[in-house]
Short mmCIF file of C-alpha atoms and ligand atoms in Angstrom, two decimals:
data_model
loop_
_atom_site.label_atom_id
_atom_site.label_comp_id
_atom_site.label_asym_id
_atom_site.label_seq_id
_atom_site.Cartn_x
_atom_site.Cartn_y
_atom_site.Cartn_z
CA MET A 1150 8.44 19.43 23.98
CA LYS A 1151 11.42 17.83 25.62
CA TYR A 1152 14.90 19.31 25.04
CA GLY A 1153 16.11 15.97 23.63
CA LYS A 1154 13.31 15.92 21.14
CA VAL A 1155 14.01 19.46 19.96
CA LEU A 1156 17.66 18.60 19.54
CA CYS A 1157 16.74 15.46 17.68
CA ILE A 1158 14.47 17.38 15.31
CA LEU A 1159 17.15 20.03 14.69
CA CYS A 1160 19.72 17.32 13.97
CA MET A 1161 17.31 15.65 11.63
CA ILE A 1162 16.60 18.85 9.74
CA LEU A 1163 20.33 19.38 9.40
CA SER A 1164 21.02 15.85 8.26
CA VAL A 1165 18.16 15.91 5.79
CA LEU A 1166 19.34 19.16 4.26
CA THR A 1167 22.87 17.88 3.89
CA ALA A 1168 21.81 14.37 2.95
CA LEU A 1169 19.68 15.34 0.00
CA SER A 1170 22.13 17.67 -1.58
CA GLY A 1171 22.75 17.71 -5.28
CA CYS A 1172 25.91 17.33 -7.21
CA GLY A 1173 25.93 20.90 -8.45
CA SER A 1174 25.56 24.03 -6.39
CA GLU A 1175 23.09 23.68 -3.54
CA GLU A 1176 21.22 26.77 -4.70
CA ALA A 1177 20.59 25.51 -8.22
CA ALA A 1178 20.02 21.89 -7.24
CA GLY A 1179 17.91 22.47 -4.14
CA PRO A 1180 14.21 21.75 -3.84
CA LYS A 1181 11.74 24.21 -5.32
CA GLY A 1182 9.08 23.28 -2.79
CA LYS A 1183 9.58 22.13 0.79
CA SER A 1184 7.20 21.47 3.66
CA TYR A 1185 7.33 19.49 6.86
CA PHE A 1186 4.96 17.87 9.35
CA SER A 1187 5.21 16.17 12.69
CA TYR A 1188 3.95 12.58 12.72
CA PHE A 1189 5.15 9.25 14.16
CA ASP A 1190 7.01 11.15 16.88
CA THR A 1191 9.41 12.47 14.24
CA VAL A 1192 9.58 14.96 11.38
CA SER A 1193 8.44 14.25 7.84
CA TYR A 1194 9.32 16.31 4.78
CA VAL A 1195 7.97 16.66 1.28
CA TYR A 1196 10.36 18.14 -1.28
CA SER A 1197 9.61 18.99 -4.85
CA TYR A 1198 12.47 19.39 -7.30
CA ALA A 1199 10.05 19.52 -10.20
CA GLY A 1200 9.58 23.24 -10.47
CA ASP A 1201 5.82 22.73 -10.36
CA SER A 1202 3.60 25.63 -9.35
CA ALA A 1203 3.16 26.64 -5.70
CA GLU A 1204 -0.52 25.62 -5.94
CA SER A 1205 0.37 22.18 -7.25
CA PHE A 1206 3.04 21.70 -4.58
CA ASP A 1207 0.66 22.84 -1.84
CA GLU A 1208 -1.99 20.43 -3.03
CA LEU A 1209 0.41 17.48 -3.18
CA SER A 1210 2.06 18.20 0.13
CA ALA A 1211 -1.33 18.67 1.83
CA GLU A 1212 -2.34 15.27 0.46
CA ALA A 1213 0.87 13.69 1.76
CA SER A 1214 0.27 15.28 5.15
CA ALA A 1215 -3.33 14.02 5.24
CA ILE A 1216 -2.27 10.44 4.44
CA LEU A 1217 0.65 10.39 6.88
CA GLY A 1218 -1.62 11.92 9.54
CA GLU A 1219 -4.27 9.29 9.02
CA TYR A 1220 -1.75 6.43 9.35
CA HIS A 1221 -0.18 8.16 12.32
CA ARG A 1222 -3.54 8.05 14.12
CA LEU A 1223 -4.33 4.49 13.06
CA PHE A 1224 -0.88 3.19 14.14
CA ASP A 1225 -0.62 5.14 17.41
CA ILE A 1226 -0.25 2.73 20.35
CA TYR A 1227 -0.21 5.46 23.00
CA HIS A 1228 -3.29 7.56 22.18
CA GLU A 1229 -6.81 6.99 20.97
CA TYR A 1230 -8.70 9.37 18.66
CA ALA A 1231 -12.39 10.17 18.49
CA GLY A 1232 -14.40 8.18 15.98
CA MET A 1233 -11.91 5.39 15.27
CA ASN A 1234 -10.51 2.18 16.71
CA ASN A 1235 -6.74 2.32 16.30
CA LEU A 1236 -3.88 0.14 17.52
CA CYS A 1237 -4.13 1.68 20.99
CA THR A 1238 -7.79 0.63 21.14
CA LEU A 1239 -6.91 -2.88 19.95
CA ASN A 1240 -4.19 -3.20 22.59
CA LYS A 1241 -6.50 -1.95 25.36
CA ASN A 1242 -9.10 -4.45 24.25
CA ALA A 1243 -6.67 -7.40 24.02
CA GLY A 1244 -8.38 -10.63 25.05
CA GLY A 1245 -11.81 -9.08 24.45
CA GLU A 1246 -14.15 -8.84 21.48
CA ALA A 1247 -13.17 -8.27 17.86
CA LEU A 1248 -13.41 -4.55 17.01
CA PRO A 1249 -14.37 -2.91 13.73
CA VAL A 1250 -11.44 -0.98 12.23
CA ASP A 1251 -10.74 1.06 9.11
CA GLU A 1252 -10.09 -1.00 5.98
CA LYS A 1253 -6.66 0.65 5.71
CA LEU A 1254 -5.69 -0.85 9.05
CA ILE A 1255 -6.90 -4.29 7.95
CA ASP A 1256 -4.82 -4.07 4.74
CA PHE A 1257 -1.78 -2.99 6.69
CA LEU A 1258 -2.10 -5.69 9.35
CA LEU A 1259 -2.53 -8.38 6.69
CA TYR A 1260 0.68 -7.06 5.11
CA THR A 1261 2.53 -7.28 8.44
CA LYS A 1262 1.63 -10.99 8.55
CA GLU A 1263 3.16 -11.41 5.09
CA LEU A 1264 6.27 -9.63 6.35
CA TYR A 1265 6.43 -11.97 9.33
CA THR A 1266 6.51 -14.95 6.98
CA LEU A 1267 8.92 -13.30 4.55
CA THR A 1268 11.43 -12.48 7.31
CA GLY A 1269 11.20 -15.82 9.08
CA GLY A 1270 9.53 -14.16 12.06
CA GLU A 1271 12.31 -11.58 12.60
CA VAL A 1272 9.81 -8.76 12.13
CA ASN A 1273 6.90 -9.52 14.39
CA VAL A 1274 4.37 -6.79 15.11
CA MET A 1275 3.06 -8.91 18.00
CA LEU A 1276 6.33 -8.44 19.88
CA GLY A 1277 4.72 -5.60 21.84
CA ALA A 1278 4.80 -7.43 25.20
CA VAL A 1279 8.61 -7.75 24.93
CA LEU A 1280 9.17 -4.27 23.47
CA ARG A 1281 7.16 -2.56 26.23
CA PRO A 1282 9.56 -3.30 29.16
CA TRP A 1283 12.49 -2.14 26.98
CA HIS A 1284 10.58 1.00 26.10
CA GLU A 1285 9.78 1.66 29.78
CA CYS A 1286 13.45 1.26 30.73
CA ARG A 1287 14.44 3.69 27.96
CA GLU A 1288 11.92 6.26 29.19
CA ALA A 1289 13.00 5.77 32.83
CA ALA A 1290 16.65 6.15 31.82
CA SER A 1291 15.86 9.35 29.98
CA ALA A 1292 14.13 10.76 33.09
CA ASP A 1293 16.85 9.60 35.49
CA PRO A 1294 20.04 8.38 33.75
CA ALA A 1295 21.80 7.58 37.03
CA SER A 1296 19.35 4.83 37.97
CA ALA A 1297 18.98 3.33 34.50
CA CYS A 1298 18.42 -0.41 34.43
CA ILE A 1299 17.30 -3.10 31.99
CA PRO A 1300 14.28 -5.44 32.15
CA ASP A 1301 14.56 -8.62 34.25
CA ASP A 1302 15.18 -11.73 32.17
CA ALA A 1303 12.18 -13.34 33.90
CA VAL A 1304 9.97 -10.47 32.75
CA LEU A 1305 11.23 -10.78 29.16
CA LEU A 1306 10.82 -14.56 29.10
CA ALA A 1307 7.28 -14.32 30.47
CA ALA A 1308 6.43 -11.59 27.95
CA ALA A 1309 7.76 -13.70 25.08
CA GLU A 1310 4.98 -16.21 25.80
CA HIS A 1311 2.53 -13.62 24.48
CA THR A 1312 4.03 -12.77 21.11
CA ASP A 1313 2.66 -15.39 18.74
CA ILE A 1314 1.66 -13.80 15.44
CA SER A 1315 -1.51 -15.93 15.38
CA LEU A 1316 -2.76 -13.89 18.37
CA LEU A 1317 -3.49 -11.19 15.83
CA GLU A 1318 -6.87 -12.20 14.42
CA ILE A 1319 -7.90 -10.31 11.29
CA ASP A 1320 -11.35 -10.80 9.81
CA ARG A 1321 -11.30 -9.06 6.45
CA GLU A 1322 -14.88 -10.04 5.63
CA HIS A 1323 -16.32 -8.44 8.75
CA GLY A 1324 -13.73 -5.68 8.91
CA THR A 1325 -12.68 -6.54 12.46
CA VAL A 1326 -9.47 -7.22 14.36
CA ARG A 1327 -8.91 -8.90 17.70
CA ILE A 1328 -5.86 -9.57 19.82
CA ALA A 1329 -6.60 -12.98 21.29
CA ASP A 1330 -4.53 -12.73 24.49
CA PRO A 1331 -4.94 -10.03 27.17
CA GLU A 1332 -1.15 -10.03 27.78
CA ALA A 1333 -0.30 -9.56 24.11
CA SER A 1334 0.10 -6.27 22.29
CA ILE A 1335 0.90 -4.93 18.88
CA ASP A 1336 3.77 -2.55 18.02
CA VAL A 1337 4.32 -1.53 14.42
CA GLY A 1338 7.39 0.65 15.00
CA ALA A 1339 9.42 -1.52 12.61
CA VAL A 1340 7.13 -1.05 9.61
CA GLY A 1341 4.59 1.72 10.15
CA LYS A 1342 6.52 4.78 8.98
CA GLY A 1343 7.82 3.12 5.84
CA TYR A 1344 4.38 1.79 4.96
CA ALA A 1345 2.76 5.20 5.50
CA ALA A 1346 5.47 6.83 3.36
CA GLU A 1347 4.77 4.29 0.63
CA MET A 1348 1.02 4.95 0.72
CA ALA A 1349 1.58 8.72 0.55
CA ALA A 1350 4.07 8.36 -2.30
CA ARG A 1351 1.73 6.17 -4.34
CA LYS A 1352 -1.03 8.74 -4.00
CA LEU A 1353 1.31 11.53 -5.05
CA GLU A 1354 2.44 9.46 -8.04
CA ALA A 1355 -1.20 8.94 -9.00
CA MET A 1356 -1.67 12.71 -8.79
CA GLY A 1357 1.19 13.20 -11.23
CA ALA A 1358 4.12 13.99 -8.92
CA GLU A 1359 7.59 13.63 -10.38
CA SER A 1360 10.94 14.61 -8.92
CA TYR A 1361 9.53 14.51 -5.40
CA VAL A 1362 11.22 13.26 -2.27
CA LEU A 1363 9.35 12.13 0.84
CA ASN A 1364 11.34 11.78 4.00
CA VAL A 1365 9.33 10.31 6.85
CA GLY A 1366 11.63 10.33 9.86
CA GLY A 1367 14.57 9.17 7.77
CA ASN A 1368 12.55 6.76 5.62
CA ILE A 1369 13.28 8.25 2.22
CA ARG A 1370 10.92 7.51 -0.67
CA ILE A 1371 11.88 9.03 -4.00
CA ILE A 1372 9.42 9.69 -6.80
CA GLY A 1373 11.26 9.74 -10.11
CA THR A 1374 14.57 11.44 -10.77
CA ARG A 1375 15.70 15.04 -10.77
CA PRO A 1376 14.32 16.92 -13.76
CA ASP A 1377 17.66 16.42 -15.55
CA GLY A 1378 17.41 12.65 -15.08
CA THR A 1379 20.06 12.37 -12.35
CA GLY A 1380 19.57 11.07 -8.81
CA TRP A 1381 19.99 12.49 -5.33
CA VAL A 1382 23.01 11.98 -3.14
CA THR A 1383 22.00 10.75 0.28
CA GLY A 1384 24.39 10.18 3.12
CA ILE A 1385 24.27 7.07 5.29
CA LYS A 1386 25.28 8.13 8.78
CA ASP A 1387 28.45 6.79 10.34
CA PRO A 1388 27.06 4.89 13.35
CA GLN A 1389 30.17 5.77 15.37
CA SER A 1390 29.77 9.52 14.74
CA PRO A 1391 26.28 10.08 13.37
CA ASP A 1392 27.07 13.71 12.48
CA SER A 1393 29.16 12.47 9.57
CA PHE A 1394 28.48 10.02 6.77
CA ALA A 1395 29.95 6.56 6.35
CA VAL A 1396 28.83 6.31 2.72
CA LYS A 1397 27.04 8.43 0.15
CA LEU A 1398 24.62 6.82 -2.24
CA ASP A 1399 23.19 8.18 -5.46
CA ILE A 1400 19.52 7.25 -5.50
CA ALA A 1401 16.53 7.76 -7.81
CA ASP A 1402 13.10 6.21 -8.12
CA THR A 1403 13.49 4.05 -5.04
CA SER A 1404 13.23 4.11 -1.29
CA CYS A 1405 16.15 4.19 1.09
CA VAL A 1406 15.67 3.24 4.71
CA THR A 1407 18.30 3.00 7.45
CA SER A 1408 18.01 1.60 10.95
CA GLY A 1409 20.84 2.36 13.32
CA VAL A 1410 21.82 1.71 16.92
CA TYR A 1411 22.33 5.46 17.39
CA GLU A 1412 18.67 6.28 16.70
CA ARG A 1413 17.04 5.32 19.97
CA TYR A 1414 18.97 3.91 22.88
CA PHE A 1415 19.78 4.25 26.53
CA THR A 1416 22.81 3.46 28.66
CA ALA A 1417 22.72 1.38 31.85
CA GLU A 1418 25.87 0.61 33.83
CA GLY A 1419 27.99 1.73 30.91
CA VAL A 1420 26.30 -0.53 28.36
CA ARG A 1421 24.27 0.88 25.48
CA TYR A 1422 20.92 -0.71 24.65
CA HIS A 1423 19.29 0.21 21.35
CA HIS A 1424 15.74 -0.30 20.11
CA ILE A 1425 15.78 -3.27 17.74
CA ILE A 1426 15.06 -6.43 19.64
CA ASP A 1427 16.17 -9.88 18.48
CA LYS A 1428 13.32 -12.35 19.07
CA ASP A 1429 15.85 -15.13 19.78
CA THR A 1430 17.65 -13.34 22.64
CA LEU A 1431 14.92 -10.81 23.63
CA TYR A 1432 17.82 -8.31 23.81
CA PRO A 1433 18.96 -5.64 21.33
CA ALA A 1434 20.34 -7.36 18.22
CA GLU A 1435 24.15 -7.37 18.23
CA TYR A 1436 25.25 -8.16 14.70
CA TYR A 1437 25.45 -4.64 13.19
CA SER A 1438 25.37 -0.98 14.08
CA SER A 1439 23.48 0.16 10.99
CA LEU A 1440 21.50 -1.35 8.18
CA THR A 1441 20.34 0.29 4.98
CA VAL A 1442 17.91 -1.16 2.47
CA LEU A 1443 17.15 0.20 -0.99
CA CYS A 1444 14.09 -1.08 -2.81
CA ALA A 1445 11.06 0.31 -4.59
CA ASP A 1446 8.57 -0.21 -1.76
CA SER A 1447 9.39 1.78 1.34
CA GLY A 1448 7.18 -0.40 3.57
CA LEU A 1449 9.23 -3.43 2.56
CA ALA A 1450 12.47 -1.49 2.96
CA ASP A 1451 11.49 -0.47 6.51
CA ALA A 1452 10.59 -4.03 7.50
CA LEU A 1453 13.78 -5.39 5.94
CA THR A 1454 16.09 -3.01 7.83
CA THR A 1455 14.69 -4.38 11.08
CA ALA A 1456 14.69 -8.00 9.86
CA LEU A 1457 18.27 -7.91 8.50
CA PHE A 1458 19.41 -6.24 11.72
CA CYS A 1459 18.43 -9.42 13.55
CA MET A 1460 20.05 -11.92 11.14
CA PRO A 1461 23.62 -13.12 10.71
CA ILE A 1462 25.10 -11.94 7.40
CA GLY A 1463 24.68 -15.26 5.55
CA GLU A 1464 20.97 -15.40 6.31
CA GLY A 1465 20.55 -11.73 5.50
CA ARG A 1466 22.29 -12.05 2.14
CA ALA A 1467 20.18 -15.10 1.30
CA LEU A 1468 16.99 -13.20 2.10
CA VAL A 1469 18.05 -10.22 -0.03
CA ARG A 1470 19.03 -12.54 -2.93
CA ALA A 1471 15.64 -14.22 -2.77
CA LEU A 1472 13.88 -10.88 -3.24
CA ASP A 1473 13.73 -8.96 -6.49
CA GLY A 1474 15.23 -5.48 -6.64
CA VAL A 1475 16.48 -5.24 -3.06
CA GLN A 1476 19.92 -3.81 -2.18
CA ALA A 1477 21.40 -3.71 1.30
CA LEU A 1478 24.33 -2.20 3.18
CA TRP A 1479 25.42 -3.71 6.47
CA ILE A 1480 27.71 -1.71 8.80
CA TYR A 1481 29.38 -3.69 11.60
CA PRO A 1482 30.14 -2.34 15.07
CA ASP A 1483 33.85 -2.04 14.12
CA GLY A 1484 32.92 0.23 11.20
CA SER A 1485 33.56 -2.30 8.42
CA MET A 1486 30.84 -2.80 5.79
CA GLU A 1487 29.32 -5.25 3.39
CA TYR A 1488 26.96 -4.46 0.55
CA THR A 1489 25.16 -6.04 -2.34
CA ASP A 1490 26.40 -5.69 -5.93
CA GLY A 1491 23.86 -2.99 -6.82
CA ILE A 1492 25.26 -0.70 -4.13
CA GLU A 1493 28.81 -1.40 -5.30
CA LYS A 1494 27.80 0.07 -8.67
P1 LIG B 2489 12.98 3.49 13.51
O1 LIG B 2489 13.08 3.78 12.05
O2 LIG B 2489 11.88 4.21 14.19
O3 LIG B 2489 14.27 3.53 14.23
P2 LIG B 2489 12.99 0.66 12.99
O4 LIG B 2489 12.45 0.44 11.65
O5 LIG B 2489 14.45 0.50 13.17
O6 LIG B 2489 12.46 2.03 13.59
O7 LIG B 2489 12.22 -0.31 13.97
C1 LIG B 2489 12.46 -0.24 15.37
C2 LIG B 2489 11.16 -0.23 16.10
O8 LIG B 2489 10.41 -1.41 15.77
C3 LIG B 2489 11.35 -0.29 17.61
O9 LIG B 2489 11.31 0.98 18.17
C4 LIG B 2489 10.19 -1.16 18.08
O10 LIG B 2489 9.03 -0.35 18.22
C5 LIG B 2489 9.97 -2.09 16.93
N1 LIG B 2489 10.75 -3.34 16.97
C6 LIG B 2489 11.97 -3.57 17.51
N2 LIG B 2489 12.39 -4.83 17.27
C7 LIG B 2489 11.40 -5.42 16.56
C8 LIG B 2489 11.23 -6.72 16.00
N3 LIG B 2489 12.16 -7.68 16.10
N4 LIG B 2489 10.06 -6.97 15.34
C9 LIG B 2489 9.11 -6.02 15.22
N5 LIG B 2489 9.22 -4.79 15.73
C10 LIG B 2489 10.35 -4.49 16.37
MG1 LIG B 2490 12.33 -0.87 10.12
#
């Protein structure tokens, strides 16, 4: 494991422990059950505040791990796994035949098309061809910071020709998926973790979980309230110094997802380039430094953080208003903030 990754995981553990603190003493208010797993290139946690038995907690957290693990394998664009066609297989096979895939992947991909429409194309899982050169530059910069550079505009413009959402052909009846252009590729980084967290949470709810918190790489999905009916205090990182919090929110029975410029970035010639790419410029979106969305469905929350990141405030507010039960917090590069009425309360 790379040093950076270890550091990142340690920071995350620290921020999660501090972020989900209670109002009373940490000892009394802390989780009764706690486990963690490594999926989606990050750390996921299951916490129980319910005081349920160790057997019950073990069963529920094993179920959460199994579900997150399954989506991790289905959504992986870098590795294939025996006995399944996943997103890596679909990308390798782009331009070729339709491939049979798990029904769960079909459901998810159909949902990503809905999200595309809902967000006016700001969240596009077929942006892979554009995201790849940015990803390669980030990796190269991490290996050799001194010679960091950014993709050529010509490369980005050419890649953008292969990002049409209709290139993703989903045949629900036959259970197959095809990417219709050999230059196109899928990348579900903007939605995958939140969707997987949502699927795991729904299963846990069906199994009777209450007062549980799932944290999938910072995508928080809460099941219920604390046993005494109160919520959890979660800190939204200050983008300018991510070791401290810009805001603290009291949340229950919802999901809370933040995307920030400090999460994944590299520096080339003194300029920082983060990981959320605006389809209109093909460069990192410049409106905000952090975006938080609260809503019941953590898949939607994840998609919306990325979408709102790429929209001017007026458009973003209009989108949030048009949706039921969605709250958002925008933090600008100068540190100032805007939020919806529900967050104000
Ligand atoms: P994370 O929580 O991992 O930081 P985000 O939800 O902020 O992820 O989404 C960022 C990831 O989504 C990027 O790493 C990239 O894989 C992908 N991505 C970036 N921009 C877009 C976009 N405009 N549409 C779809 N996917 C995107
Ligand atoms: Mg997102």
